[in-house]
Short mmCIF file of C-alpha atoms in Angstrom, two decimals:
data_model
loop_
_atom_site.label_atom_id
_atom_site.label_comp_id
_atom_site.label_asym_id
_atom_site.label_seq_id
_atom_site.Cartn_x
_atom_site.Cartn_y
_atom_site.Cartn_z
CA MET C 1 152.33 104.45 131.13
CA THR C 2 155.55 106.26 131.86
CA GLY C 3 158.62 104.91 133.56
CA PRO C 4 161.20 106.24 135.98
CA ALA C 5 162.99 109.46 135.17
CA PRO C 6 165.97 108.65 132.93
CA THR C 7 169.46 109.64 133.94
CA ALA C 8 171.40 112.13 131.86
CA SER C 9 173.43 109.36 130.24
CA SER C 10 170.68 106.81 129.62
CA SER C 11 168.88 106.25 126.32
CA ARG C 12 165.11 106.66 126.38
CA VAL C 13 162.98 103.76 125.13
CA LEU C 14 159.25 103.61 124.38
CA ILE C 15 157.63 100.14 124.15
CA CYS C 16 154.64 99.70 121.84
CA ASP C 17 152.83 96.34 121.96
CA ASP C 18 149.20 95.42 122.49
CA GLN C 19 150.12 92.55 124.81
CA GLU C 20 150.77 93.69 128.37
CA LEU C 21 152.93 90.66 129.18
CA ILE C 22 155.21 91.43 126.25
CA ARG C 23 155.55 95.04 127.37
CA MET C 24 156.32 93.92 130.93
CA GLY C 25 158.97 91.50 129.75
CA LEU C 26 160.69 94.04 127.53
CA ARG C 27 160.53 96.65 130.28
CA MET C 28 162.20 94.30 132.76
CA VAL C 29 165.04 93.57 130.33
CA ILE C 30 165.64 97.19 129.37
CA ASP C 31 165.22 98.78 132.79
CA SER C 32 167.75 96.32 134.21
CA GLN C 33 170.48 98.22 132.36
CA PRO C 34 172.02 101.45 133.69
CA ASP C 35 172.32 102.96 130.20
CA LEU C 36 168.71 102.28 129.16
CA THR C 37 165.40 103.57 130.55
CA VAL C 38 161.84 102.78 129.53
CA VAL C 39 160.10 106.16 129.53
CA GLY C 40 156.69 104.92 128.41
CA GLU C 41 154.47 102.19 127.02
CA ALA C 42 151.81 102.17 124.31
CA ALA C 43 149.24 99.56 123.27
CA ASP C 44 148.73 100.72 119.67
CA GLY C 45 150.15 102.97 116.99
CA ASP C 46 148.13 106.04 117.95
CA ALA C 47 149.38 105.81 121.52
CA ALA C 48 152.94 105.32 120.28
CA ILE C 49 152.78 108.50 118.18
CA ALA C 50 151.34 110.42 121.13
CA GLY C 51 154.01 108.94 123.40
CA VAL C 52 156.80 110.01 121.08
CA ALA C 53 155.44 113.57 121.01
CA ALA C 54 155.15 113.70 124.79
CA LEU C 55 158.20 111.73 125.91
CA ASP C 56 160.78 112.25 123.13
CA PRO C 57 162.27 108.72 123.24
CA ASP C 58 165.47 107.82 121.41
CA LEU C 59 164.07 104.43 120.39
CA VAL C 60 160.66 102.83 119.92
CA LEU C 61 160.22 99.07 120.17
CA MET C 62 157.34 98.68 117.73
CA ASP C 63 155.00 95.71 117.52
CA VAL C 64 153.54 95.12 114.06
CA ARG C 65 150.03 93.72 114.40
CA MET C 66 147.89 95.67 116.86
CA PRO C 67 144.23 96.72 117.03
CA GLY C 68 143.56 100.26 115.86
CA MET C 69 146.59 101.83 114.20
CA GLY C 70 149.14 99.08 113.62
CA GLY C 71 152.90 99.24 113.77
CA LEU C 72 153.38 99.76 110.05
CA ALA C 73 151.33 102.96 109.88
CA ALA C 74 152.94 104.23 113.09
CA THR C 75 156.40 103.45 111.75
CA GLU C 76 155.71 105.31 108.51
CA HIS C 77 154.48 108.31 110.49
CA LEU C 78 157.43 108.36 112.91
CA CYS C 79 160.04 107.79 110.21
CA ALA C 80 158.69 110.81 108.34
CA LEU C 81 159.38 113.11 111.28
CA PRO C 82 162.46 115.34 110.82
CA HIS C 83 163.96 114.25 114.14
CA GLY C 84 161.98 111.14 114.96
CA PRO C 85 163.17 108.24 117.11
CA ARG C 86 164.82 105.13 115.78
CA ILE C 87 162.39 102.24 115.28
CA LEU C 88 163.10 98.62 116.16
CA VAL C 89 160.38 96.29 114.85
CA VAL C 90 159.46 93.58 117.36
CA THR C 91 157.36 90.77 115.94
CA THR C 92 156.85 87.03 115.84
CA PHE C 93 159.34 84.58 114.37
CA ASP C 94 157.12 83.70 111.40
CA LEU C 95 158.29 86.84 109.54
CA ASP C 96 154.87 88.29 108.78
CA GLU C 97 154.57 90.53 105.76
CA TYR C 98 154.07 93.64 107.87
CA ALA C 99 157.57 93.36 109.31
CA TYR C 100 159.05 93.55 105.82
CA ALA C 101 156.83 96.54 105.02
CA ALA C 102 157.95 98.26 108.23
CA LEU C 103 161.60 97.86 107.23
CA ARG C 104 160.80 99.36 103.85
CA ALA C 105 159.04 102.21 105.62
CA GLY C 106 162.27 103.11 107.37
CA ALA C 107 162.51 100.97 110.52
CA ASN C 108 166.05 100.53 111.76
CA GLY C 109 165.98 96.90 112.79
CA PHE C 110 164.05 93.70 113.27
CA LEU C 111 163.79 91.70 116.48
CA VAL C 112 161.77 88.58 117.22
CA LYS C 113 159.69 88.52 120.39
CA ASP C 114 161.20 85.32 121.74
CA ALA C 115 164.80 86.56 121.45
CA PRO C 116 166.87 86.04 124.61
CA ALA C 117 167.53 89.06 126.81
CA GLU C 118 171.17 89.31 125.76
CA GLU C 119 170.23 89.47 122.08
CA ILE C 120 167.56 92.08 122.77
CA LEU C 121 170.08 94.31 124.55
CA VAL C 122 172.73 93.91 121.86
CA THR C 123 170.20 94.80 119.18
CA VAL C 124 168.78 97.77 121.09
CA ARG C 125 172.22 99.26 121.71
CA ALA C 126 173.33 98.72 118.12
CA VAL C 127 170.24 100.47 116.76
CA LEU C 128 170.78 103.33 119.20
CA ARG C 129 174.35 103.66 117.86
CA GLY C 130 172.93 104.13 114.39
CA GLU C 131 173.41 100.61 113.05
CA VAL C 132 170.75 98.71 111.14
CA MET C 133 170.16 95.42 112.90
CA VAL C 134 168.72 92.54 110.94
CA ALA C 135 170.69 89.32 110.74
CA PRO C 136 171.63 88.57 107.10
CA SER C 137 169.72 85.30 107.23
CA LEU C 138 166.55 87.06 108.39
CA THR C 139 166.98 89.81 105.79
CA ARG C 140 167.32 87.22 103.06
CA ARG C 141 164.25 85.32 104.23
CA LEU C 142 162.20 88.50 104.40
CA VAL C 143 163.26 89.57 100.93
CA GLU C 144 162.87 86.18 99.31
CA ARG C 145 159.42 85.73 100.81
CA PHE C 146 157.95 89.13 100.04
CA VAL C 147 159.96 91.04 97.41
CA LEU C 148 159.75 88.18 94.98
CA GLN C 149 155.95 88.27 95.15
CA SER C 150 156.03 91.68 93.41
CA PRO C 151 157.86 91.09 90.10
CA ALA C 152 156.32 94.21 88.54
CA SER C 153 158.94 96.36 90.26
CA VAL C 154 161.87 94.57 88.59
CA PRO C 155 162.03 96.50 85.27
CA VAL C 156 161.90 99.88 87.02
CA GLN C 157 164.57 98.97 89.56
CA ARG C 158 166.78 97.25 86.97
CA SER C 159 167.12 100.51 85.04
CA ARG C 160 168.62 102.13 88.14
CA LEU C 161 171.49 99.65 88.13
CA ALA C 162 173.04 101.61 85.25
CA ALA C 163 174.18 104.19 87.81
CA LEU C 164 176.57 101.68 89.38
CA THR C 165 180.02 100.66 88.22
CA GLU C 166 180.79 96.99 87.65
CA ARG C 167 182.64 96.77 90.97
CA GLU C 168 179.78 98.47 92.80
CA ARG C 169 177.34 95.92 91.38
CA GLU C 170 179.67 93.17 92.54
CA VAL C 171 179.78 94.61 96.05
CA LEU C 172 175.99 95.03 96.11
CA ALA C 173 175.47 91.41 95.07
CA LEU C 174 177.74 90.19 97.86
CA VAL C 175 175.95 92.40 100.40
CA ALA C 176 172.65 90.88 99.24
CA ARG C 177 174.04 87.39 99.77
CA GLY C 178 174.59 88.26 103.43
CA LEU C 179 178.35 88.78 103.49
CA ALA C 180 179.79 91.19 106.04
CA ASN C 181 182.21 93.91 104.94
CA GLY C 182 185.24 91.89 106.04
CA GLU C 183 184.06 88.85 104.10
CA ILE C 184 183.46 90.97 101.00
CA ALA C 185 186.94 92.45 101.33
CA GLY C 186 188.44 88.97 101.45
CA ARG C 187 186.41 87.80 98.46
CA LEU C 188 187.45 90.81 96.34
CA PHE C 189 191.03 91.08 97.67
CA VAL C 190 190.56 94.69 98.80
CA GLY C 191 190.62 96.45 102.14
CA GLU C 192 187.53 96.66 104.33
CA THR C 193 187.68 100.45 104.09
CA THR C 194 187.40 100.14 100.33
CA VAL C 195 184.29 98.02 100.72
CA LYS C 196 182.74 100.62 103.02
CA THR C 197 183.53 103.31 100.45
CA HIS C 198 181.89 101.30 97.67
CA LEU C 199 178.82 100.66 99.83
CA GLY C 200 178.53 104.34 100.68
CA ARG C 201 178.63 105.24 97.00
CA ILE C 202 176.03 102.58 96.20
CA LEU C 203 173.64 103.98 98.81
CA THR C 204 174.19 107.53 97.58
CA LYS C 205 173.77 106.74 93.88
CA LEU C 206 170.61 104.71 94.44
CA GLY C 207 169.14 106.97 97.11
CA LEU C 208 168.96 104.14 99.65
CA ARG C 209 168.88 104.58 103.43
CA ASP C 210 170.97 101.67 104.60
CA ARG C 211 172.25 98.15 104.07
CA ILE C 212 168.83 96.55 104.42
CA HIS C 213 167.41 98.69 101.64
CA ALA C 214 170.43 97.85 99.51
CA VAL C 215 169.59 94.15 99.90
CA ILE C 216 165.94 94.81 99.02
CA PHE C 217 167.01 96.75 95.94
CA ALA C 218 169.35 93.97 94.82
CA TYR C 219 166.43 91.54 94.76
CA GLU C 220 163.89 93.98 93.33
CA SER C 221 166.24 94.87 90.48
CA GLY C 222 166.95 91.26 89.61
CA LEU C 223 170.67 91.67 90.38
CA ILE C 224 170.35 88.66 92.66
CA ARG C 225 167.64 86.00 92.77
CA ALA C 226 166.41 83.56 95.36
CA GLY C 227 168.76 80.63 95.61
CA ASP C 228 171.81 82.51 94.26
#
């Protein structure tokens, strides 16, 4: 299903969810905004991939568990495209394991289905700006629940820590504990710009996409553990 023609200045959104009521609710929220337009809907991953090819959306709101091709496989496919859309995972509040896998696959954010309209719009716009949107508390819960069930990856990831300086490890540990850049700057008595520089170097040295993947790496490498 396609939506109204977007204006030149509006961002194009594709909604993928197997529940029609969920799609209707998200459409109402997004289409109420002058800078956002729902250009299509999909009920499974195959339809989402076809919709992206046909409609060229800027953002896909991707459900996780769907009949046929699920959101994880669709996310992996779309994130592998050279100029694919940004992906915002939309799932239930119980933090199912597929949401974590979707973030690892390259999704740009995580949103729960019962989030209020204001939170949905803030998250959508932030992801469209290029930010990675997962609240630190949700990131931590995802990582602690699922990364720690795969201890076999720890030795391999720990060896990669050697690429970081002592200060970079310190910054990474604070990022993994959920501190924002300003809070890290205050803790280390440096400027926020310095923290951003350190984080950029960390991502580059470790070959990580974004802050979420830095948090995942910190746990997988054993730099930080649950309860720290």
